[in-house]
Short mmCIF file of C-alpha atoms in Angstrom, two decimals:
data_model
loop_
_atom_site.label_atom_id
_atom_site.label_comp_id
_atom_site.label_asym_id
_atom_site.label_seq_id
_atom_site.Cartn_x
_atom_site.Cartn_y
_atom_site.Cartn_z
CA MET Z 31 -20.00 36.11 18.29
CA ILE Z 32 -20.12 39.27 20.39
CA ASP Z 33 -18.51 42.50 19.23
CA THR Z 34 -17.39 43.76 22.64
CA HIS Z 35 -16.27 47.18 21.38
CA CYS Z 36 -17.73 49.09 18.44
CA HIS Z 37 -18.67 52.74 18.02
CA LEU Z 38 -22.00 52.39 16.24
CA ASP Z 39 -22.84 55.95 17.27
CA SER Z 40 -20.05 57.22 15.00
CA LYS Z 41 -20.92 59.58 12.15
CA GLU Z 42 -19.45 57.00 9.75
CA PHE Z 43 -22.58 54.89 10.32
CA LYS Z 44 -25.21 57.62 10.26
CA ASP Z 45 -26.41 56.80 6.72
CA ASP Z 46 -26.60 52.99 6.87
CA LEU Z 47 -26.56 51.86 10.50
CA GLU Z 48 -29.52 49.51 10.09
CA ASP Z 49 -27.81 47.78 7.16
CA VAL Z 50 -24.55 47.58 9.14
CA ILE Z 51 -26.30 45.81 12.02
CA LYS Z 52 -28.16 43.52 9.63
CA ARG Z 53 -24.94 42.49 7.87
CA ALA Z 54 -23.31 41.82 11.22
CA CYS Z 55 -26.17 39.57 12.36
CA GLU Z 56 -26.01 37.68 9.07
CA ALA Z 57 -22.27 37.21 9.65
CA GLY Z 58 -22.86 35.68 13.09
CA VAL Z 59 -22.71 38.64 15.49
CA GLU Z 60 -25.39 38.30 18.14
CA ALA Z 61 -24.64 41.32 20.34
CA PHE Z 62 -22.75 44.62 20.34
CA VAL Z 63 -21.26 46.72 23.15
CA VAL Z 64 -21.10 50.43 22.29
CA PRO Z 65 -18.97 52.57 24.65
CA SER Z 66 -19.34 56.31 24.96
CA THR Z 67 -16.20 58.45 24.71
CA GLU Z 68 -17.27 62.00 25.56
CA PRO Z 69 -20.10 63.82 27.31
CA ALA Z 70 -21.67 64.68 23.95
CA ASN Z 71 -22.30 61.08 22.86
CA ILE Z 72 -23.58 59.53 26.09
CA ALA Z 73 -27.20 60.05 25.05
CA ALA Z 74 -26.58 58.63 21.57
CA CYS Z 75 -25.08 55.42 22.94
CA ARG Z 76 -27.98 54.99 25.35
CA GLN Z 77 -30.45 55.62 22.52
CA LEU Z 78 -28.90 52.89 20.37
CA SER Z 79 -29.35 50.38 23.18
CA GLN Z 80 -33.01 51.33 23.39
CA GLU Z 81 -33.60 51.05 19.65
CA TYR Z 82 -31.85 47.70 19.09
CA GLU Z 83 -32.46 44.72 21.35
CA ASN Z 84 -28.98 43.27 20.75
CA VAL Z 85 -27.08 46.54 21.38
CA TYR Z 86 -25.68 47.22 24.86
CA TRP Z 87 -23.78 50.30 25.96
CA ALA Z 88 -21.07 51.54 28.29
CA ILE Z 89 -20.68 54.98 29.80
CA GLY Z 90 -17.36 56.75 30.19
CA ILE Z 91 -15.08 59.58 29.11
CA HIS Z 92 -12.14 58.74 26.84
CA PRO Z 93 -8.68 60.05 27.89
CA HIS Z 94 -8.71 62.35 24.84
CA ASN Z 95 -11.71 64.09 26.42
CA ALA Z 96 -10.61 63.90 30.05
CA LYS Z 97 -10.34 67.70 30.21
CA GLU Z 98 -14.13 67.80 29.64
CA PHE Z 99 -14.76 65.76 32.80
CA THR Z 100 -16.34 68.47 34.93
CA PRO Z 101 -18.33 68.00 38.16
CA GLU Z 102 -21.46 68.33 36.02
CA VAL Z 103 -20.32 65.46 33.80
CA ALA Z 104 -19.52 63.33 36.84
CA ASP Z 105 -23.00 64.04 38.17
CA LYS Z 106 -24.51 63.09 34.82
CA ILE Z 107 -22.70 59.75 34.82
CA GLN Z 108 -23.73 59.12 38.43
CA LYS Z 109 -27.39 59.70 37.56
CA GLU Z 110 -27.20 57.41 34.52
CA LEU Z 111 -25.74 54.66 36.69
CA GLU Z 112 -28.42 55.13 39.33
CA GLN Z 113 -31.09 54.36 36.71
CA LYS Z 114 -30.02 50.69 36.87
CA ASP Z 115 -30.43 50.35 33.10
CA GLY Z 116 -30.05 46.67 32.26
CA LYS Z 117 -28.52 47.56 28.89
CA LEU Z 118 -25.74 49.59 30.56
CA VAL Z 119 -23.07 46.93 31.06
CA ALA Z 120 -19.74 48.69 31.67
CA ILE Z 121 -17.77 51.85 32.39
CA GLY Z 122 -15.89 52.84 29.25
CA GLU Z 123 -14.15 53.79 27.17
CA VAL Z 124 -11.73 55.15 29.78
CA GLY Z 125 -7.99 55.02 30.42
CA LEU Z 126 -4.79 56.82 29.45
CA ASP Z 127 -3.37 58.02 26.13
CA TYR Z 128 0.11 59.57 26.14
CA TYR Z 129 0.54 59.33 22.37
CA TYR Z 130 -1.63 62.33 21.55
CA ASP Z 131 -1.85 64.00 24.97
CA PHE Z 132 -5.09 65.76 24.02
CA SER Z 133 -5.69 66.12 27.76
CA PRO Z 134 -3.00 66.77 30.41
CA ARG Z 135 -1.61 63.52 31.80
CA GLU Z 136 -2.39 64.34 35.42
CA VAL Z 137 -5.97 65.12 34.43
CA GLN Z 138 -6.19 61.83 32.55
CA LYS Z 139 -5.02 59.88 35.60
CA GLU Z 140 -7.42 61.64 37.95
CA VAL Z 141 -10.38 61.11 35.63
CA PHE Z 142 -9.41 57.47 35.10
CA ARG Z 143 -9.35 56.83 38.85
CA THR Z 144 -12.70 58.56 39.32
CA GLN Z 145 -14.33 56.37 36.69
CA ILE Z 146 -12.81 53.24 38.21
CA GLN Z 147 -14.59 54.21 41.43
CA PHE Z 148 -17.86 54.46 39.52
CA ALA Z 149 -17.29 50.92 38.27
CA LYS Z 150 -16.59 49.57 41.75
CA ASN Z 151 -19.53 51.36 43.32
CA PHE Z 152 -21.98 50.01 40.73
CA ASN Z 153 -20.35 46.59 40.25
CA LEU Z 154 -19.57 47.14 36.57
CA PRO Z 155 -16.50 46.15 34.56
CA VAL Z 156 -14.19 48.75 32.99
CA ILE Z 157 -13.29 49.01 29.29
CA ILE Z 158 -9.77 50.44 29.18
CA HIS Z 159 -7.92 52.38 26.47
CA ASN Z 160 -4.12 52.36 26.71
CA ARG Z 161 -1.65 53.99 24.35
CA ASP Z 162 1.97 54.70 25.27
CA SER Z 163 0.96 54.82 28.94
CA SER Z 164 1.56 51.26 30.12
CA ALA Z 165 3.65 52.04 33.21
CA ASP Z 166 1.21 54.56 34.68
CA LEU Z 167 -1.79 52.48 33.67
CA LEU Z 168 -0.46 49.36 35.35
CA SER Z 169 0.47 51.32 38.47
CA ILE Z 170 -3.08 52.67 38.76
CA LEU Z 171 -4.61 49.23 38.23
CA GLU Z 172 -2.37 47.74 40.93
CA GLU Z 173 -3.35 50.46 43.38
CA GLU Z 174 -7.06 50.24 42.58
CA GLN Z 175 -7.37 46.45 42.55
CA ASP Z 176 -9.04 45.61 45.85
CA GLY Z 177 -11.00 42.62 44.61
CA ARG Z 178 -13.80 44.71 43.15
CA LEU Z 179 -12.13 45.84 39.92
CA ARG Z 180 -12.98 43.95 36.72
CA PHE Z 181 -11.42 45.27 33.53
CA VAL Z 182 -10.59 44.54 29.91
CA LEU Z 183 -7.74 46.11 27.94
CA HIS Z 184 -9.44 46.78 24.63
CA CYS Z 185 -7.66 46.64 21.26
CA PHE Z 186 -4.72 45.00 23.00
CA SER Z 187 -1.38 45.84 21.39
CA GLU Z 188 1.15 45.50 24.22
CA SER Z 189 3.79 42.89 25.04
CA LYS Z 190 3.17 39.46 26.51
CA GLU Z 191 4.90 40.63 29.72
CA PHE Z 192 2.40 43.46 30.09
CA MET Z 193 -0.46 41.06 29.37
CA GLU Z 194 0.77 38.66 32.05
CA LYS Z 195 0.81 41.47 34.62
CA ALA Z 196 -2.70 42.52 33.63
CA LEU Z 197 -3.94 38.94 33.89
CA GLU Z 198 -2.41 38.64 37.36
CA LEU Z 199 -4.56 41.61 38.36
CA GLY Z 200 -7.66 39.79 37.13
CA GLY Z 201 -7.89 41.56 33.78
CA TYR Z 202 -8.96 40.45 30.33
CA VAL Z 203 -7.72 41.44 26.88
CA SER Z 204 -9.62 42.02 23.66
CA PHE Z 205 -8.30 41.60 20.13
CA THR Z 206 -9.31 43.51 17.04
CA GLY Z 207 -8.25 43.83 13.39
CA ASN Z 208 -4.70 44.82 14.28
CA ILE Z 209 -3.77 41.16 14.80
CA THR Z 210 -4.31 40.60 11.06
CA PHE Z 211 -1.80 43.29 10.03
CA LYS Z 212 1.34 42.00 8.33
CA LYS Z 213 3.81 43.69 10.70
CA ASN Z 214 1.96 43.17 13.98
CA LYS Z 215 3.91 41.73 16.92
CA LEU Z 216 1.01 40.11 18.72
CA GLN Z 217 1.30 36.47 17.69
CA ASP Z 218 3.01 35.38 20.92
CA VAL Z 219 0.41 37.31 22.93
CA VAL Z 220 -2.48 35.58 21.15
CA GLU Z 221 -0.77 32.21 21.59
CA LEU Z 222 -0.30 32.69 25.33
CA VAL Z 223 -3.58 34.30 26.39
CA PRO Z 224 -5.71 31.83 28.41
CA ASP Z 225 -8.86 30.61 26.70
CA ASP Z 226 -11.10 32.19 29.33
CA ARG Z 227 -9.50 35.65 29.39
CA PHE Z 228 -10.02 37.25 25.98
CA PHE Z 229 -12.75 38.67 23.76
CA LEU Z 230 -13.33 39.66 20.13
CA GLU Z 231 -13.95 43.24 19.01
CA THR Z 232 -13.85 45.37 15.88
CA ASP Z 233 -13.42 48.89 17.32
CA ALA Z 234 -15.49 49.87 14.28
CA PRO Z 235 -15.32 52.15 12.36
CA PHE Z 236 -11.58 52.02 13.13
CA MET Z 237 -8.95 49.26 12.87
CA ALA Z 238 -10.40 47.37 9.89
CA PRO Z 239 -8.81 43.93 9.45
CA VAL Z 240 -7.03 42.70 6.34
CA PRO Z 241 -8.25 42.71 3.52
CA TYR Z 242 -10.29 45.82 4.44
CA ARG Z 243 -7.46 47.73 6.08
CA GLY Z 244 -7.73 51.46 5.41
CA LYS Z 245 -11.48 51.26 4.82
CA ARG Z 246 -14.38 51.73 7.20
CA ASN Z 247 -14.49 48.89 9.68
CA GLU Z 248 -17.82 47.34 10.68
CA PRO Z 249 -18.98 44.53 13.00
CA SER Z 250 -19.61 42.12 10.11
CA PHE Z 251 -15.80 41.84 9.80
CA LEU Z 252 -15.52 40.37 13.31
CA LYS Z 253 -15.21 36.84 11.98
CA LEU Z 254 -11.89 37.80 10.35
CA VAL Z 255 -10.46 38.47 13.81
CA ALA Z 256 -11.75 35.10 15.01
CA GLU Z 257 -10.21 33.39 11.98
CA LYS Z 258 -6.79 34.92 12.72
CA ILE Z 259 -6.94 33.79 16.35
CA SER Z 260 -7.96 30.33 15.15
CA GLU Z 261 -4.92 30.25 12.89
CA ILE Z 262 -2.48 31.43 15.58
CA LYS Z 263 -3.81 29.14 18.31
CA SER Z 264 -4.26 26.18 15.93
CA ILE Z 265 -7.84 25.56 17.03
CA SER Z 266 -11.11 25.64 15.11
CA ILE Z 267 -12.86 28.95 14.49
CA ASN Z 268 -15.98 27.48 16.10
CA LYS Z 269 -13.95 26.94 19.27
CA VAL Z 270 -12.72 30.55 19.21
CA ILE Z 271 -16.27 31.82 18.77
CA GLU Z 272 -17.61 29.56 21.52
CA MET Z 273 -14.93 30.61 24.02
CA THR Z 274 -15.06 34.35 23.36
CA THR Z 275 -18.85 34.47 23.32
CA LYS Z 276 -19.02 32.71 26.67
CA ASN Z 277 -16.30 34.97 28.11
CA ALA Z 278 -18.07 38.14 26.99
CA ARG Z 279 -21.46 37.04 28.30
CA GLN Z 280 -20.02 36.33 31.72
CA PHE Z 281 -17.84 39.44 31.89
CA PHE Z 282 -20.55 41.90 30.83
CA LYS Z 283 -23.38 39.84 32.37
CA LEU Z 284 -25.28 40.03 29.12
CA LEU Z 285 -28.89 38.88 28.96
CA ILE Z 286 -29.06 37.55 25.42
CA ILE Z 287 -31.92 35.74 23.76
CA SER Z 288 -30.34 33.98 20.83
CA LEU Z 289 -30.77 35.54 17.41
CA LEU Z 290 -29.91 32.32 15.59
CA LEU Z 291 -33.01 32.47 13.45
CA LEU Z 292 -31.66 35.58 11.80
CA SER Z 293 -28.70 33.86 10.24
CA PRO Z 294 -27.72 30.39 9.06
CA LEU Z 295 -24.08 31.47 9.38
CA MET Z 296 -24.59 32.19 13.06
CA LEU Z 297 -26.27 28.83 13.47
CA LYS Z 298 -23.21 27.13 11.98
CA ALA Z 299 -20.83 29.03 14.25
CA GLN Z 300 -22.83 28.21 17.36
CA GLU Z 301 -23.88 24.64 16.56
CA ASP Z 302 -22.17 23.24 19.67
CA THR Z 303 -23.52 25.86 22.07
CA THR Z 304 -25.94 24.61 24.71
CA ASP Z 305 -29.30 26.21 25.46
CA GLU Z 306 -27.94 27.27 28.83
CA GLU Z 307 -25.11 29.19 27.16
CA ILE Z 308 -27.44 30.88 24.67
CA TYR Z 309 -29.56 32.37 27.42
CA GLU Z 310 -27.64 33.57 30.47
CA LYS Z 311 -29.31 35.34 33.35
CA LEU Z 312 -27.92 38.46 34.91
CA TYR Z 313 -27.27 36.66 38.20
CA LYS Z 314 -25.66 33.23 38.22
CA LYS Z 315 -27.54 30.81 40.46
CA PHE Z 316 -26.54 27.36 41.57
CA ILE Z 317 -28.02 24.55 43.60
CA GLY Z 318 -26.06 21.65 45.03
CA ILE Z 319 -26.90 18.47 46.93
CA GLY Z 320 -24.29 16.82 49.11
CA GLY Z 321 -23.70 14.21 51.75
CA GLU Z 322 -21.88 14.46 55.07
CA PHE Z 323 -20.09 12.07 57.36
CA GLY Z 324 -17.77 12.47 60.29
CA PHE Z 325 -17.56 12.09 64.03
CA ASN Z 326 -19.51 13.95 66.66
CA THR Z 327 -18.98 14.63 70.35
CA LEU Z 328 -22.23 14.53 72.31
CA VAL Z 329 -22.29 16.66 75.45
CA ILE Z 330 -25.42 15.89 77.47
CA PHE Z 331 -26.66 17.79 80.52
CA GLN Z 332 -29.67 16.35 82.38
CA SER Z 333 -31.72 17.68 85.27
CA TRP Z 334 -34.65 15.97 86.98
CA ASN Z 335 -36.70 16.00 90.17
CA GLU Z 336 -36.53 12.90 92.33
CA ASN Z 337 -38.68 12.85 95.47
CA GLY Z 338 -38.48 16.62 95.73
CA VAL Z 339 -34.75 16.70 95.18
CA VAL Z 340 -33.37 18.27 91.98
CA LYS Z 341 -30.61 16.12 90.58
CA GLU Z 342 -28.25 16.84 87.70
CA ARG Z 343 -25.66 15.02 85.68
CA SER Z 344 -23.64 15.61 82.52
CA SER Z 345 -21.65 13.39 80.19
CA ALA Z 346 -19.51 13.70 77.08
CA ASN Z 347 -19.58 10.96 74.49
CA GLU Z 348 -16.80 11.34 71.94
CA GLY Z 349 -16.29 9.81 68.51
CA LYS Z 350 -19.92 9.16 67.64
CA PHE Z 351 -20.36 8.57 63.91
CA LEU Z 352 -22.38 11.24 62.09
CA VAL Z 353 -24.10 11.10 58.71
CA GLY Z 354 -26.13 13.76 56.99
CA ALA Z 355 -27.23 15.51 53.84
CA ASN Z 356 -27.40 19.10 52.71
CA ILE Z 357 -28.86 21.31 50.01
CA THR Z 358 -26.97 24.47 49.05
CA PHE Z 359 -28.55 27.22 46.94
CA SER Z 360 -27.22 30.58 45.80
CA PRO Z 361 -30.04 32.86 44.58
CA VAL Z 362 -27.66 35.78 43.90
CA ASP Z 363 -23.88 36.13 43.79
CA TRP Z 364 -23.67 37.63 47.31
CA ASN Z 365 -25.83 35.11 49.21
CA ILE Z 366 -25.56 31.35 49.83
CA LEU Z 367 -28.36 29.41 51.56
CA ARG Z 368 -27.76 26.00 53.14
CA LEU Z 369 -30.21 23.48 54.66
CA GLU Z 370 -28.54 20.64 56.56
CA TRP Z 371 -29.81 17.48 58.28
CA THR Z 372 -27.57 15.27 60.47
CA TYR Z 373 -28.04 12.00 62.34
CA THR Z 374 -25.90 10.69 65.20
CA PHE Z 375 -26.45 7.35 66.94
CA ASP Z 376 -24.98 6.43 70.32
CA ARG Z 377 -24.48 2.65 70.49
CA ARG Z 378 -24.16 2.53 74.31
CA LYS Z 379 -26.47 0.24 76.17
CA PRO Z 380 -29.52 2.02 77.62
CA ASP Z 381 -29.06 3.52 81.06
CA THR Z 382 -30.52 1.07 83.62
CA LEU Z 383 -31.62 3.89 85.91
CA TYR Z 384 -32.93 6.13 83.13
CA PRO Z 385 -33.84 3.92 80.19
CA ASP Z 386 -35.94 6.66 78.55
CA LEU Z 387 -32.88 8.81 77.74
CA ALA Z 388 -32.46 9.34 73.99
CA TYR Z 389 -29.43 7.95 72.22
CA ILE Z 390 -30.38 9.01 68.69
CA TYR Z 391 -29.76 12.64 67.80
CA ARG Z 392 -31.07 14.43 64.75
CA THR Z 393 -30.44 18.06 63.90
CA VAL Z 394 -31.74 20.40 61.20
CA ASN Z 395 -29.76 23.56 60.50
CA PHE Z 396 -30.51 26.45 58.17
CA THR Z 397 -27.69 28.86 57.34
CA SER Z 398 -27.65 32.04 55.26
CA LEU Z 399 -24.17 33.28 54.30
CA PHE Z 400 -23.66 36.81 53.02
CA LEU Z 401 -20.54 37.44 50.95
CA ILE Z 402 -19.01 40.80 51.75
CA ASN Z 403 -17.46 41.08 48.27
CA PRO Z 404 -18.50 38.36 45.79
CA SER Z 405 -15.80 39.30 43.25
CA MET Z 406 -12.90 38.58 45.62
CA ARG Z 407 -11.02 35.31 45.24
CA VAL Z 408 -10.81 34.96 49.03
CA ASN Z 409 -14.02 36.00 50.73
CA PHE Z 410 -15.48 36.62 54.17
CA PHE Z 411 -18.92 35.49 55.27
CA GLY Z 412 -21.34 37.44 57.36
#
């Protein structure tokens, strides 16, 4: 399992953080994503990722603290992103919160848009907070979605209609302990969410699931969220864990070396996971081998010297059968390499005047395609 949203930098964990992480690993959690929320805790989140191999972090300013987003803070975030830290996997926690209005709404929207631009510029996903701001949030996402925006609505608590609109924009949703509450209205949402578009999270130390509601939440409780999803969707908990772990790895591009040796419980939960899924590289590569067949039109132009006279002729031979093979390789998500060999045979009888003319044609082509924007569903090659 991957806890895609937990605040391990919180003061609630200052006395026993190491034990909290140990308990989580023993319960089957293999990685944690810790988002910053204010300028003051950016360094702490980064530090956690440096101290613990299985802790990753996100950088962003929460809507509560949007009024603190000064040019100096923007510059600080820019510099952090320019470091190309492999443990920095997202922009977040960012978004809108009209329930408390700790920051003016116009300021929240401006800061949200600015941080979305950071995400696009550095090809990172966005972890989004939304409370009582659905209309404005959706409007901003629609305006900003140009094929480069990847986002997850964390601690999802909205309607299925809102979820469907977010999914249409390419978004994901993440469920936490609130789906275990007695009076929650999320069952239809959990039932309808596609298997490849949701994650697990605790939002620790907040949002503790039943039976720990009202107490400090921690990542070791993540399995309770998975169990509730398993119950609602009528599938095995192992299936829920397998799906959400794969989704999170791909979304955050996590480089995870399995920690299965730390926990027999984790081993049980991941028993059907392949070696390829356990270790996923930052860039997805693929190689393919294919065959080709079709029809070719041969246009031949010939020039020769005959007794001091230059003679020329041309001919077009249509419908000549072509066979071939190709190898396609993508070393990174924005580049596709292709090596192609083709063979065409002209079955005409040899020319009586010029019997040495070739009637077998072989070609070798090498192509390098550059994708202008790999994250777009419809792309353009250069």
